PDB file of C-alpha atoms and ligand atoms in Angstrom:
ATOM      1  CA  MET A 125     176.924 300.590 150.859  1.00 77.00           C
ATOM      2  CA  LYS A 126     173.422 299.060 150.871  1.00 89.00           C
ATOM      3  CA  LYS A 127     173.201 295.864 152.897  1.00 96.00           C
ATOM      4  CA  ARG A 128     172.487 292.673 150.958  1.00 98.00           C
ATOM      5  CA  LYS A 129     169.162 291.192 152.096  1.00 98.00           C
ATOM      6  CA  LEU A 130     169.031 287.438 152.616  1.00 98.00           C
ATOM      7  CA  ILE A 131     166.964 284.642 154.053  1.00 99.00           C
ATOM      8  CA  LEU A 132     168.999 281.666 155.312  1.00 99.00           C
ATOM      9  CA  ASP A 133     167.165 278.363 154.855  1.00 99.00           C
ATOM     10  CA  CYS A 134     168.906 275.673 156.869  1.00 99.00           C
ATOM     11  CA  ASP A 135     168.854 272.413 158.834  1.00 98.00           C
ATOM     12  CA  PRO A 136     171.139 273.060 161.857  1.00 98.00           C
ATOM     13  CA  GLY A 137     173.412 271.071 161.897  1.00 98.00           C
ATOM     14  CA  HIS A 138     176.938 271.967 163.019  1.00 98.00           C
ATOM     15  CA  ASP A 139     178.035 273.697 159.859  1.00 98.00           C
ATOM     16  CA  ASP A 140     174.661 275.428 159.493  1.00 98.00           C
ATOM     17  CA  ALA A 141     175.234 276.889 162.974  1.00 98.00           C
ATOM     18  CA  ILE A 142     178.475 278.504 161.796  1.00 98.00           C
ATOM     19  CA  ALA A 143     176.727 279.853 158.698  1.00 99.00           C
ATOM     20  CA  ILE A 144     174.084 281.421 160.979  1.00 98.00           C
ATOM     21  CA  MET A 145     176.885 282.884 163.106  1.00 98.00           C
ATOM     22  CA  LEU A 146     178.559 284.477 160.072  1.00 98.00           C
ATOM     23  CA  ALA A 147     175.339 285.785 158.510  1.00 98.00           C
ATOM     24  CA  GLY A 148     173.934 287.008 161.792  1.00 97.00           C
ATOM     25  CA  ASN A 149     176.103 290.020 162.476  1.00 95.00           C
ATOM     26  CA  HIS A 150     177.918 291.133 159.325  1.00 97.00           C
ATOM     27  CA  PRO A 151     177.623 294.865 158.561  1.00 97.00           C
ATOM     28  CA  ASP A 152     177.079 294.191 154.836  1.00 98.00           C
ATOM     29  CA  LEU A 153     174.235 291.694 155.317  1.00 98.00           C
ATOM     30  CA  GLU A 154     170.627 292.122 156.435  1.00 98.00           C
ATOM     31  CA  LEU A 155     169.499 288.698 157.637  1.00 98.00           C
ATOM     32  CA  LEU A 156     165.716 288.821 157.265  1.00 98.00           C
ATOM     33  CA  GLY A 157     165.123 285.482 158.918  1.00 98.00           C
ATOM     34  CA  LEU A 158     165.948 281.824 159.215  1.00 99.00           C
ATOM     35  CA  THR A 159     163.695 279.206 157.650  1.00 99.00           C
ATOM     36  CA  ILE A 160     164.145 275.677 158.869  1.00 99.00           C
ATOM     37  CA  GLU A 161     163.553 272.223 157.476  1.00 98.00           C
ATOM     38  CA  ALA A 162     164.246 268.677 158.506  1.00 98.00           C
ATOM     39  CA  GLY A 163     167.507 267.320 157.158  1.00 98.00           C
ATOM     40  CA  ASN A 164     170.430 266.755 159.462  1.00 98.00           C
ATOM     41  CA  GLN A 165     167.824 265.910 162.080  1.00 98.00           C
ATOM     42  CA  THR A 166     164.048 266.010 162.428  1.00 98.00           C
ATOM     43  CA  LEU A 167     162.354 269.395 162.175  1.00 98.00           C
ATOM     44  CA  GLU A 168     161.704 269.476 165.915  1.00 98.00           C
ATOM     45  CA  LYS A 169     165.470 269.233 166.505  1.00 98.00           C
ATOM     46  CA  THR A 170     166.732 271.462 163.694  1.00 98.00           C
ATOM     47  CA  GLY A 171     164.207 274.081 164.781  1.00 98.00           C
ATOM     48  CA  ARG A 172     165.276 273.966 168.417  1.00 98.00           C
ATOM     49  CA  ASN A 173     168.910 274.130 167.351  1.00 98.00           C
ATOM     50  CA  ALA A 174     168.246 277.267 165.313  1.00 98.00           C
ATOM     51  CA  LEU A 175     166.572 278.972 168.283  1.00 98.00           C
ATOM     52  CA  ASN A 176     169.436 277.969 170.552  1.00 98.00           C
ATOM     53  CA  VAL A 177     172.124 279.330 168.239  1.00 98.00           C
ATOM     54  CA  CYS A 178     170.277 282.621 167.692  1.00 98.00           C
ATOM     55  CA  GLN A 179     169.623 283.091 171.398  1.00 97.00           C
ATOM     56  CA  TYR A 180     173.170 282.192 172.443  1.00 97.00           C
ATOM     57  CA  LEU A 181     174.724 284.568 169.898  1.00 97.00           C
ATOM     58  CA  GLY A 182     172.106 287.289 170.321  1.00 97.00           C
ATOM     59  CA  ILE A 183     170.917 287.086 166.701  1.00 98.00           C
ATOM     60  CA  ASP A 184     167.448 288.656 166.815  1.00 98.00           C
ATOM     61  CA  VAL A 185     165.734 287.424 163.643  1.00 98.00           C
ATOM     62  CA  PRO A 186     162.538 285.443 162.969  1.00 98.00           C
ATOM     63  CA  VAL A 187     162.994 281.654 162.947  1.00 98.00           C
ATOM     64  CA  ALA A 188     160.242 279.954 160.949  1.00 98.00           C
ATOM     65  CA  LEU A 189     159.628 276.228 160.930  1.00 99.00           C
ATOM     66  CA  GLY A 190     159.074 274.663 157.520  1.00 98.00           C
ATOM     67  CA  ALA A 191     159.019 271.263 155.889  1.00 98.00           C
ATOM     68  CA  SER A 192     159.202 268.259 158.174  1.00 98.00           C
ATOM     69  CA  ARG A 193     159.960 265.976 155.216  1.00 98.00           C
ATOM     70  CA  PRO A 194     160.988 266.131 151.558  1.00 98.00           C
ATOM     71  CA  LEU A 195     158.498 266.595 148.688  1.00 98.00           C
ATOM     72  CA  VAL A 196     158.511 262.952 147.577  1.00 98.00           C
ATOM     73  CA  ARG A 197     161.113 260.843 149.369  1.00 97.00           C
ATOM     74  CA  ASP A 198     160.961 259.722 153.002  1.00 97.00           C
ATOM     75  CA  LEU A 199     163.097 261.830 155.322  1.00 97.00           C
ATOM     76  CA  GLN A 200     166.747 260.782 155.591  1.00 97.00           C
ATOM     77  CA  ILE A 201     168.636 262.375 158.477  1.00 98.00           C
ATOM     78  CA  ALA A 202     172.372 262.588 159.230  1.00 96.00           C
ATOM     79  CA  GLU A 203     172.452 261.587 162.888  1.00 97.00           C
ATOM     80  CA  ASP A 204     175.787 259.843 162.321  1.00 97.00           C
ATOM     81  CA  ILE A 205     177.357 263.247 161.649  1.00 97.00           C
ATOM     82  CA  HIS A 206     175.320 265.706 163.729  1.00 97.00           C
ATOM     83  CA  GLY A 207     174.282 263.466 166.610  1.00 97.00           C
ATOM     84  CA  GLU A 208     171.037 262.720 168.420  1.00 97.00           C
ATOM     85  CA  SER A 209     170.288 266.405 168.998  1.00 98.00           C
ATOM     86  CA  GLY A 210     171.430 267.470 165.541  1.00 98.00           C
ATOM     87  CA  LEU A 211     173.885 269.836 167.242  1.00 98.00           C
ATOM     88  CA  ASP A 212     175.803 267.638 169.682  1.00 97.00           C
ATOM     89  CA  GLY A 213     178.762 269.098 171.551  1.00 98.00           C
ATOM     90  CA  PHE A 214     177.395 272.225 173.219  1.00 98.00           C
ATOM     91  CA  ASP A 215     175.033 272.668 176.181  1.00 96.00           C
ATOM     92  CA  PHE A 216     172.666 275.509 175.395  1.00 96.00           C
ATOM     93  CA  PRO A 217     170.444 277.037 178.084  1.00 90.00           C
ATOM     94  CA  GLU A 218     166.705 276.392 177.600  1.00 87.00           C
ATOM     95  CA  PRO A 219     165.624 278.637 174.693  1.00 83.00           C
ATOM     96  CA  GLN A 220     163.407 281.621 175.606  1.00 94.00           C
ATOM     97  CA  LYS A 221     163.251 282.616 171.935  1.00 95.00           C
ATOM     98  CA  THR A 222     160.105 281.365 170.174  1.00 97.00           C
ATOM     99  CA  PHE A 223     159.331 280.479 166.584  1.00 98.00           C
ATOM    100  CA  GLU A 224     157.853 282.811 163.976  1.00 98.00           C
ATOM    101  CA  ALA A 225     154.113 282.185 163.837  1.00 98.00           C
ATOM    102  CA  ARG A 226     154.048 281.666 160.074  1.00 98.00           C
ATOM    103  CA  HIS A 227     155.193 278.531 158.269  1.00 98.00           C
ATOM    104  CA  ALA A 228     158.591 278.977 156.612  1.00 99.00           C
ATOM    105  CA  VAL A 229     157.064 278.843 153.134  1.00 99.00           C
ATOM    106  CA  ASN A 230     154.618 281.621 153.973  1.00 98.00           C
ATOM    107  CA  PHE A 231     157.391 283.599 155.659  1.00 99.00           C
ATOM    108  CA  ILE A 232     159.520 283.356 152.506  1.00 99.00           C
ATOM    109  CA  ILE A 233     156.617 284.406 150.261  1.00 99.00           C
ATOM    110  CA  ASP A 234     155.463 287.277 152.503  1.00 98.00           C
ATOM    111  CA  THR A 235     158.996 288.574 153.031  1.00 98.00           C
ATOM    112  CA  LEU A 236     159.888 288.512 149.338  1.00 98.00           C
ATOM    113  CA  LEU A 237     156.629 290.117 148.161  1.00 98.00           C
ATOM    114  CA  LYS A 238     156.913 292.827 150.822  1.00 98.00           C
ATOM    115  CA  SER A 239     160.568 293.655 150.137  1.00 98.00           C
ATOM    116  CA  GLU A 240     161.279 296.599 147.840  1.00 97.00           C
ATOM    117  CA  GLU A 241     164.711 295.201 147.003  1.00 97.00           C
ATOM    118  CA  ARG A 242     165.387 291.733 145.678  1.00 98.00           C
ATOM    119  CA  VAL A 243     166.410 289.181 148.297  1.00 98.00           C
ATOM    120  CA  THR A 244     169.084 286.481 148.135  1.00 99.00           C
ATOM    121  CA  LEU A 245     167.987 283.007 149.231  1.00 99.00           C
ATOM    122  CA  VAL A 246     170.797 281.022 150.846  1.00 99.00           C
ATOM    123  CA  THR A 247     170.059 277.336 151.385  1.00 99.00           C
ATOM    124  CA  THR A 248     172.260 275.049 153.438  1.00 99.00           C
ATOM    125  CA  GLY A 249     169.870 272.127 153.805  1.00 98.00           C
ATOM    126  CA  PRO A 250     167.449 270.235 151.579  1.00 99.00           C
ATOM    127  CA  MET A 251     165.696 272.800 149.348  1.00 98.00           C
ATOM    128  CA  THR A 252     162.141 271.776 150.231  1.00 98.00           C
ATOM    129  CA  ASN A 253     160.996 275.126 151.686  1.00 99.00           C
ATOM    130  CA  VAL A 254     162.319 277.153 148.771  1.00 99.00           C
ATOM    131  CA  ALA A 255     160.836 274.788 146.186  1.00 99.00           C
ATOM    132  CA  LEU A 256     157.437 274.853 147.872  1.00 98.00           C
ATOM    133  CA  ALA A 257     157.499 278.659 148.005  1.00 99.00           C
ATOM    134  CA  MET A 258     158.307 278.862 144.277  1.00 98.00           C
ATOM    135  CA  ARG A 259     155.434 276.553 143.379  1.00 98.00           C
ATOM    136  CA  LEU A 260     152.922 278.112 145.792  1.00 98.00           C
ATOM    137  CA  GLU A 261     153.618 281.717 144.725  1.00 98.00           C
ATOM    138  CA  PRO A 262     155.524 282.052 141.417  1.00 98.00           C
ATOM    139  CA  ARG A 263     155.449 285.847 141.762  1.00 98.00           C
ATOM    140  CA  ILE A 264     158.344 285.557 144.231  1.00 98.00           C
ATOM    141  CA  LEU A 265     160.718 284.575 141.426  1.00 98.00           C
ATOM    142  CA  GLU A 266     161.056 288.230 140.329  1.00 98.00           C
ATOM    143  CA  LYS A 267     161.983 289.190 143.914  1.00 98.00           C
ATOM    144  CA  ILE A 268     164.847 286.689 144.223  1.00 98.00           C
ATOM    145  CA  GLU A 269     168.304 288.114 143.502  1.00 98.00           C
ATOM    146  CA  GLU A 270     170.077 284.733 143.511  1.00 98.00           C
ATOM    147  CA  VAL A 271     169.842 281.310 145.098  1.00 99.00           C
ATOM    148  CA  VAL A 272     173.130 280.403 146.781  1.00 99.00           C
ATOM    149  CA  LEU A 273     173.195 276.823 147.969  1.00 99.00           C
ATOM    150  CA  MET A 274     175.492 274.463 149.746  1.00 99.00           C
ATOM    151  CA  GLY A 275     174.866 271.193 147.975  1.00 98.00           C
ATOM    152  CA  GLY A 276     175.773 268.849 145.174  1.00 98.00           C
ATOM    153  CA  SER A 277     179.130 268.203 143.590  1.00 98.00           C
ATOM    154  CA  TYR A 278     180.480 267.866 140.088  1.00 98.00           C
ATOM    155  CA  GLY A 279     182.610 265.070 141.460  1.00 98.00           C
ATOM    156  CA  TYR A 280     181.573 262.276 143.811  1.00 97.00           C
ATOM    157  CA  GLY A 281     178.981 262.453 146.576  1.00 98.00           C
ATOM    158  CA  ASN A 282     179.040 261.863 150.294  1.00 98.00           C
ATOM    159  CA  VAL A 283     175.921 259.954 151.376  1.00 97.00           C
ATOM    160  CA  SER A 284     175.954 258.013 148.116  1.00 98.00           C
ATOM    161  CA  PRO A 285     178.747 257.535 145.563  1.00 98.00           C
ATOM    162  CA  ALA A 286     176.965 259.994 143.274  1.00 98.00           C
ATOM    163  CA  ALA A 287     174.970 262.384 145.459  1.00 98.00           C
ATOM    164  CA  GLU A 288     175.478 264.960 148.191  1.00 98.00           C
ATOM    165  CA  PHE A 289     173.179 264.941 151.248  1.00 98.00           C
ATOM    166  CA  ASN A 290     171.206 268.195 150.762  1.00 98.00           C
ATOM    167  CA  ILE A 291     170.333 267.271 147.198  1.00 98.00           C
ATOM    168  CA  LEU A 292     169.746 263.547 147.810  1.00 98.00           C
ATOM    169  CA  VAL A 293     167.342 264.210 150.685  1.00 98.00           C
ATOM    170  CA  ASP A 294     165.092 266.177 148.323  1.00 98.00           C
ATOM    171  CA  PRO A 295     166.155 265.864 144.669  1.00 98.00           C
ATOM    172  CA  GLU A 296     162.769 267.002 143.382  1.00 98.00           C
ATOM    173  CA  ALA A 297     163.057 270.233 145.354  1.00 99.00           C
ATOM    174  CA  ALA A 298     166.536 270.810 143.938  1.00 99.00           C
ATOM    175  CA  HIS A 299     165.176 270.186 140.429  1.00 98.00           C
ATOM    176  CA  ILE A 300     162.555 272.897 140.938  1.00 99.00           C
ATOM    177  CA  VAL A 301     165.238 275.379 141.990  1.00 99.00           C
ATOM    178  CA  PHE A 302     167.759 274.441 139.279  1.00 99.00           C
ATOM    179  CA  THR A 303     165.082 274.757 136.558  1.00 98.00           C
ATOM    180  CA  SER A 304     163.617 278.021 137.929  1.00 98.00           C
ATOM    181  CA  GLY A 305     165.542 280.228 135.533  1.00 98.00           C
ATOM    182  CA  LEU A 306     167.033 282.135 138.482  1.00 98.00           C
ATOM    183  CA  LYS A 307     170.739 282.678 139.076  1.00 98.00           C
ATOM    184  CA  VAL A 308     171.742 279.540 141.020  1.00 99.00           C
ATOM    185  CA  SER A 309     175.202 279.421 142.619  1.00 99.00           C
ATOM    186  CA  MET A 310     176.236 276.019 143.924  1.00 99.00           C
ATOM    187  CA  MET A 311     178.867 275.552 146.646  1.00 99.00           C
ATOM    188  CA  GLY A 312     179.407 271.811 146.346  1.00 98.00           C
ATOM    189  CA  LEU A 313     181.547 269.201 148.001  1.00 98.00           C
ATOM    190  CA  ASP A 314     184.269 269.920 145.431  1.00 98.00           C
ATOM    191  CA  VAL A 315     185.156 273.102 147.327  1.00 98.00           C
ATOM    192  CA  THR A 316     183.844 272.365 150.829  1.00 98.00           C
ATOM    193  CA  ARG A 317     186.184 269.383 151.075  1.00 98.00           C
ATOM    194  CA  LYS A 318     189.059 271.863 150.690  1.00 98.00           C
ATOM    195  CA  VAL A 319     188.134 273.669 153.947  1.00 98.00           C
ATOM    196  CA  LEU A 320     188.479 271.052 156.671  1.00 98.00           C
ATOM    197  CA  ALA A 321     188.096 272.200 160.276  1.00 98.00           C
ATOM    198  CA  LEU A 322     191.319 270.449 161.264  1.00 98.00           C
ATOM    199  CA  PRO A 323     192.458 270.511 164.922  1.00 98.00           C
ATOM    200  CA  LYS A 324     194.899 273.356 164.126  1.00 98.00           C
ATOM    201  CA  VAL A 325     191.972 275.400 162.778  1.00 98.00           C
ATOM    202  CA  VAL A 326     189.878 274.707 165.875  1.00 98.00           C
ATOM    203  CA  GLU A 327     192.804 275.705 168.103  1.00 98.00           C
ATOM    204  CA  ARG A 328     193.308 278.908 166.088  1.00 98.00           C
ATOM    205  CA  MET A 329     189.682 279.932 166.470  1.00 98.00           C
ATOM    206  CA  GLU A 330     189.488 278.884 170.122  1.00 98.00           C
ATOM    207  CA  LYS A 331     192.264 281.378 170.943  1.00 98.00           C
ATOM    208  CA  ILE A 332     189.858 284.220 170.092  1.00 98.00           C
ATOM    209  CA  ASP A 333     188.191 283.337 173.418  1.00 97.00           C
ATOM    210  CA  ASN A 334     184.742 284.847 172.987  1.00 98.00           C
ATOM    211  CA  LYS A 335     181.277 283.269 172.960  1.00 97.00           C
ATOM    212  CA  ALA A 336     181.377 282.651 169.206  1.00 98.00           C
ATOM    213  CA  SER A 337     184.795 281.000 169.293  1.00 98.00           C
ATOM    214  CA  ARG A 338     183.796 278.827 172.237  1.00 98.00           C
ATOM    215  CA  LEU A 339     180.703 277.667 170.335  1.00 98.00           C
ATOM    216  CA  PHE A 340     182.778 277.106 167.194  1.00 98.00           C
ATOM    217  CA  ALA A 341     185.403 275.033 169.019  1.00 98.00           C
ATOM    218  CA  ASP A 342     182.957 272.859 170.953  1.00 98.00           C
ATOM    219  CA  LEU A 343     180.750 272.210 167.934  1.00 98.00           C
ATOM    220  CA  MET A 344     183.668 271.504 165.606  1.00 98.00           C
ATOM    221  CA  ARG A 345     185.225 268.994 167.996  1.00 98.00           C
ATOM    222  CA  ALA A 346     181.973 267.013 168.058  1.00 98.00           C
ATOM    223  CA  PHE A 347     181.540 267.418 164.288  1.00 98.00           C
ATOM    224  CA  ASN A 348     185.126 266.294 163.651  1.00 98.00           C
ATOM    225  CA  GLU A 349     184.799 263.198 165.818  1.00 97.00           C
ATOM    226  CA  ASN A 350     181.832 262.020 163.765  1.00 97.00           C
ATOM    227  CA  GLN A 351     183.471 262.971 160.461  1.00 97.00           C
ATOM    228  CA  ARG A 352     186.468 260.877 161.534  1.00 97.00           C
ATOM    229  CA  LYS A 353     184.283 257.881 162.418  1.00 97.00           C
ATOM    230  CA  VAL A 354     182.197 258.040 159.227  1.00 96.00           C
ATOM    231  CA  PHE A 355     184.577 259.355 156.546  1.00 95.00           C
ATOM    232  CA  GLY A 356     187.999 258.905 158.169  1.00 96.00           C
ATOM    233  CA  LEU A 357     188.625 262.659 157.981  1.00 95.00           C
ATOM    234  CA  GLN A 358     190.882 264.470 160.467  1.00 94.00           C
ATOM    235  CA  GLY A 359     188.593 267.501 160.216  1.00 96.00           C
ATOM    236  CA  GLY A 360     185.063 268.003 158.974  1.00 97.00           C
ATOM    237  CA  PRO A 361     184.476 269.978 155.752  1.00 98.00           C
ATOM    238  CA  LEU A 362     183.002 273.300 156.857  1.00 98.00           C
ATOM    239  CA  HIS A 363     180.323 273.046 154.178  1.00 98.00           C
ATOM    240  CA  ASP A 364     177.626 275.628 154.871  1.00 99.00           C
ATOM    241  CA  PRO A 365     179.674 278.733 155.725  1.00 98.00           C
ATOM    242  CA  VAL A 366     181.124 278.639 152.196  1.00 99.00           C
ATOM    243  CA  THR A 367     177.789 280.116 151.048  1.00 99.00           C
ATOM    244  CA  ILE A 368     178.275 283.155 153.296  1.00 98.00           C
ATOM    245  CA  ALA A 369     181.911 283.497 152.264  1.00 98.00           C
ATOM    246  CA  TYR A 370     180.727 283.512 148.631  1.00 98.00           C
ATOM    247  CA  LEU A 371     178.248 286.313 149.392  1.00 98.00           C
ATOM    248  CA  LEU A 372     180.781 288.515 151.170  1.00 98.00           C
ATOM    249  CA  GLU A 373     184.057 287.664 149.437  1.00 98.00           C
ATOM    250  CA  PRO A 374     183.092 286.110 146.083  1.00 98.00           C
ATOM    251  CA  ASP A 375     186.673 286.143 144.835  1.00 98.00           C
ATOM    252  CA  LEU A 376     187.444 283.446 147.405  1.00 98.00           C
ATOM    253  CA  LEU A 377     185.651 281.092 144.995  1.00 98.00           C
ATOM    254  CA  THR A 378     186.319 280.168 141.395  1.00 98.00           C
ATOM    255  CA  MET A 379     182.994 279.627 139.629  1.00 98.00           C
ATOM    256  CA  GLN A 380     182.115 277.900 136.347  1.00 98.00           C
ATOM    257  CA  HIS A 381     178.831 278.468 134.479  1.00 98.00           C
ATOM    258  CA  VAL A 382     177.498 275.063 133.441  1.00 98.00           C
ATOM    259  CA  HIS A 383     174.418 273.064 132.569  1.00 98.00           C
ATOM    260  CA  CYS A 384     173.491 271.144 135.726  1.00 98.00           C
ATOM    261  CA  GLU A 385     170.708 268.572 135.861  1.00 98.00           C
ATOM    262  CA  ILE A 386     169.492 266.732 138.945  1.00 98.00           C
ATOM    263  CA  ASP A 387     169.229 262.956 138.474  1.00 98.00           C
ATOM    264  CA  LEU A 388     165.613 261.967 139.281  1.00 98.00           C
ATOM    265  CA  SER A 389     165.897 258.481 137.825  1.00 97.00           C
ATOM    266  CA  HIS A 390     165.644 256.632 141.140  1.00 96.00           C
ATOM    267  CA  GLY A 391     168.729 254.651 140.209  1.00 97.00           C
ATOM    268  CA  ILE A 392     172.079 254.361 141.977  1.00 97.00           C
ATOM    269  CA  SER A 393     172.861 257.980 141.005  1.00 98.00           C
ATOM    270  CA  HIS A 394     169.525 259.455 142.167  1.00 98.00           C
ATOM    271  CA  GLY A 395     170.068 262.983 143.465  1.00 98.00           C
ATOM    272  CA  ARG A 396     173.314 263.562 141.615  1.00 98.00           C
ATOM    273  CA  THR A 397     174.030 267.069 140.333  1.00 98.00           C
ATOM    274  CA  ASN A 398     175.155 266.236 136.811  1.00 98.00           C
ATOM    275  CA  CYS A 399     177.359 269.175 135.804  1.00 98.00           C
ATOM    276  CA  ASP A 400     178.421 269.337 132.146  1.00 98.00           C
ATOM    277  CA  VAL A 401     181.795 270.924 132.926  1.00 97.00           C
ATOM    278  CA  PHE A 402     182.991 270.500 129.301  1.00 97.00           C
ATOM    279  CA  ASP A 403     179.719 271.896 127.888  1.00 98.00           C
ATOM    280  CA  TYR A 404     179.730 268.806 125.704  1.00 98.00           C
ATOM    281  CA  LEU A 405     175.934 268.623 125.418  1.00 98.00           C
ATOM    282  CA  LYS A 406     175.596 272.317 124.554  1.00 98.00           C
ATOM    283  CA  ARG A 407     172.541 272.631 126.810  1.00 98.00           C
ATOM    284  CA  LYS A 408     171.437 275.906 128.465  1.00 98.00           C
ATOM    285  CA  ARG A 409     173.782 276.783 131.310  1.00 98.00           C
ATOM    286  CA  ASN A 410     171.654 277.124 134.454  1.00 98.00           C
ATOM    287  CA  ALA A 411     174.095 277.065 137.374  1.00 98.00           C
ATOM    288  CA  TYR A 412     177.298 278.668 138.559  1.00 98.00           C
ATOM    289  CA  VAL A 413     179.294 275.878 140.208  1.00 98.00           C
ATOM    290  CA  ALA A 414     182.206 276.499 142.573  1.00 98.00           C
ATOM    291  CA  VAL A 415     185.264 274.654 141.284  1.00 98.00           C
ATOM    292  CA  ASP A 416     187.929 276.036 143.633  1.00 98.00           C
ATOM    293  CA  ILE A 417     188.330 277.982 146.895  1.00 98.00           C
ATOM    294  CA  ASP A 418     191.182 279.938 148.481  1.00 98.00           C
ATOM    295  CA  ALA A 419     191.258 277.945 151.721  1.00 98.00           C
ATOM    296  CA  ALA A 420     193.765 280.175 153.566  1.00 98.00           C
ATOM    297  CA  ARG A 421     191.657 283.287 152.942  1.00 98.00           C
ATOM    298  CA  PHE A 422     188.507 281.350 153.859  1.00 98.00           C
ATOM    299  CA  TRP A 423     189.875 280.656 157.347  1.00 98.00           C
ATOM    300  CA  ASP A 424     190.847 284.316 157.706  1.00 98.00           C
ATOM    301  CA  PHE A 425     187.213 285.114 156.796  1.00 98.00           C
ATOM    302  CA  ILE A 426     185.968 282.674 159.451  1.00 98.00           C
ATOM    303  CA  GLU A 427     188.279 284.189 162.083  1.00 98.00           C
ATOM    304  CA  ARG A 428     187.055 287.722 161.300  1.00 98.00           C
ATOM    305  CA  GLY A 429     183.476 286.476 161.585  1.00 98.00           C
ATOM    306  CA  LEU A 430     184.037 284.992 165.025  1.00 98.00           C
ATOM    307  CA  ARG A 431     185.882 288.099 166.235  1.00 98.00           C
ATOM    308  CA  ARG A 432     182.834 290.264 165.413  1.00 98.00           C
ATOM    309  CA  TYR A 433     181.094 288.832 168.458  1.00 97.00           C
ATOM    310  CA  ASN A 434     181.648 290.394 171.890  1.00 87.00           C
ATOM    311  CA  GLY A 435     181.562 288.554 175.185  1.00 76.00           C
TER     312      GLY A 435
HETATM  313  O1  RIB B 124     176.464 267.375 152.584  1.00 56.00           O
HETATM  314  C1  RIB B 124     176.701 268.398 153.529  1.00 56.00           C
HETATM  315  C2  RIB B 124     175.451 269.163 153.796  1.00 56.00           C
HETATM  316  O2  RIB B 124     174.465 268.304 154.354  1.00 56.00           O
HETATM  317  C3  RIB B 124     175.634 270.283 154.838  1.00 56.00           C
HETATM  318  O3  RIB B 124     174.719 271.311 154.590  1.00 56.00           O
HETATM  319  C4  RIB B 124     175.291 269.596 156.124  1.00 56.00           C
HETATM  320  O4  RIB B 124     174.844 270.521 157.127  1.00 56.00           O
HETATM  321  C5  RIB B 124     174.150 268.721 155.691  1.00 56.00           C
HETATM  322  O5  RIB B 124     172.965 269.514 155.672  1.00 56.00           O
HETATM  323 CA1   CA B 125     173.163 271.963 156.396  1.00 56.00          CA
END
C-alpha cells in the first residue's frame, strides 16, 4: 500500500509531541517534515521542543520554523497548560539536530509543488503557516489532499466560552483554510474531550517501558497537573493525536459534513467555529467535523503507536 504523505504543522506542546511520535514512525505514513509556529509557547520554544522530540525519538525529518505570531492578532500563548518551556516535564539532552534552512511557509510550498502525489496537511496549532502558504502560492491548493486539523468545536470553547485555542490564536488564518475549497476535516474539542489521559491511561502506557512510553508518561503527568489546575480535569484531553488517529483509523471518528464559519467579529465569540449542524441555513458545506470518537479503540491505537518504538 502506498504511504500517505503528510506535513505536520504544530506548536509543541505536550499533545503535539505525542502527535509527532505517532506520525513519525508509522509504516503507512511518510512524514515529509514538521513546520512550526508559535502557539502553546513562543516560536523559539516550540521550535526547540520539536527538535528535542525528533532527536529523542530518532525521527529524522526536516523541522522548519515558521510564523512567530498570528496574521492579525497579538500572540497568545498557553503557558498555563504547557509550562515555561512549552514542554515541561521531561529533561531532553541538548539538541544536536538543527532546523531546516527554509522558512516553514517556503518549505510547505516547495514540498507540495515538488511532490508528484498530493500531500495531506495536518495542523495541530494555529493555522498561520498553512494560511500564509495558501496566499503566497495558490498553486499549492491542487497538491493538497486534505487539511486535517485539531481545532475548534461545535460546542463550547476552552480559552474562551466560544472559541478553541488553535482557532482563537489566529482566526483569520483558520478562515483562509476553511474557505479554501479544500477538504477540511476538523477534530474539535467535542471529541478530544472524550479522550482524557487519565492516570490509569498513563499507567497503562508507562508499562510498555520503552523510550516513547517514558516520554509519554512524563509529559502527560505534567500536562495533567496543569489541566487539573486550569480546568479541574483529572486527565488532559489528548487533543492533537486525534488527527493522526483519524488519518490511520478513520472509523474511530464519526464525522458530519457541515457549513462551518469562523467568527471574525471581534466580539465575545471571536474565533468560534460556527458549525451549522442542523444545516438550517442551507449554506455550502465546507468542513467535515468530528462529532464522536471510539475512546477505547483510540487508546489501543495510542498503545500500538508507543510500542512501535524500540529502546
Ligand atoms: O485547544 C487545544 C489545542 O491548543 C491543542 O493543539 C494544544 O496543543 C494547543 O495547541
Ligand atoms: Ca497543539
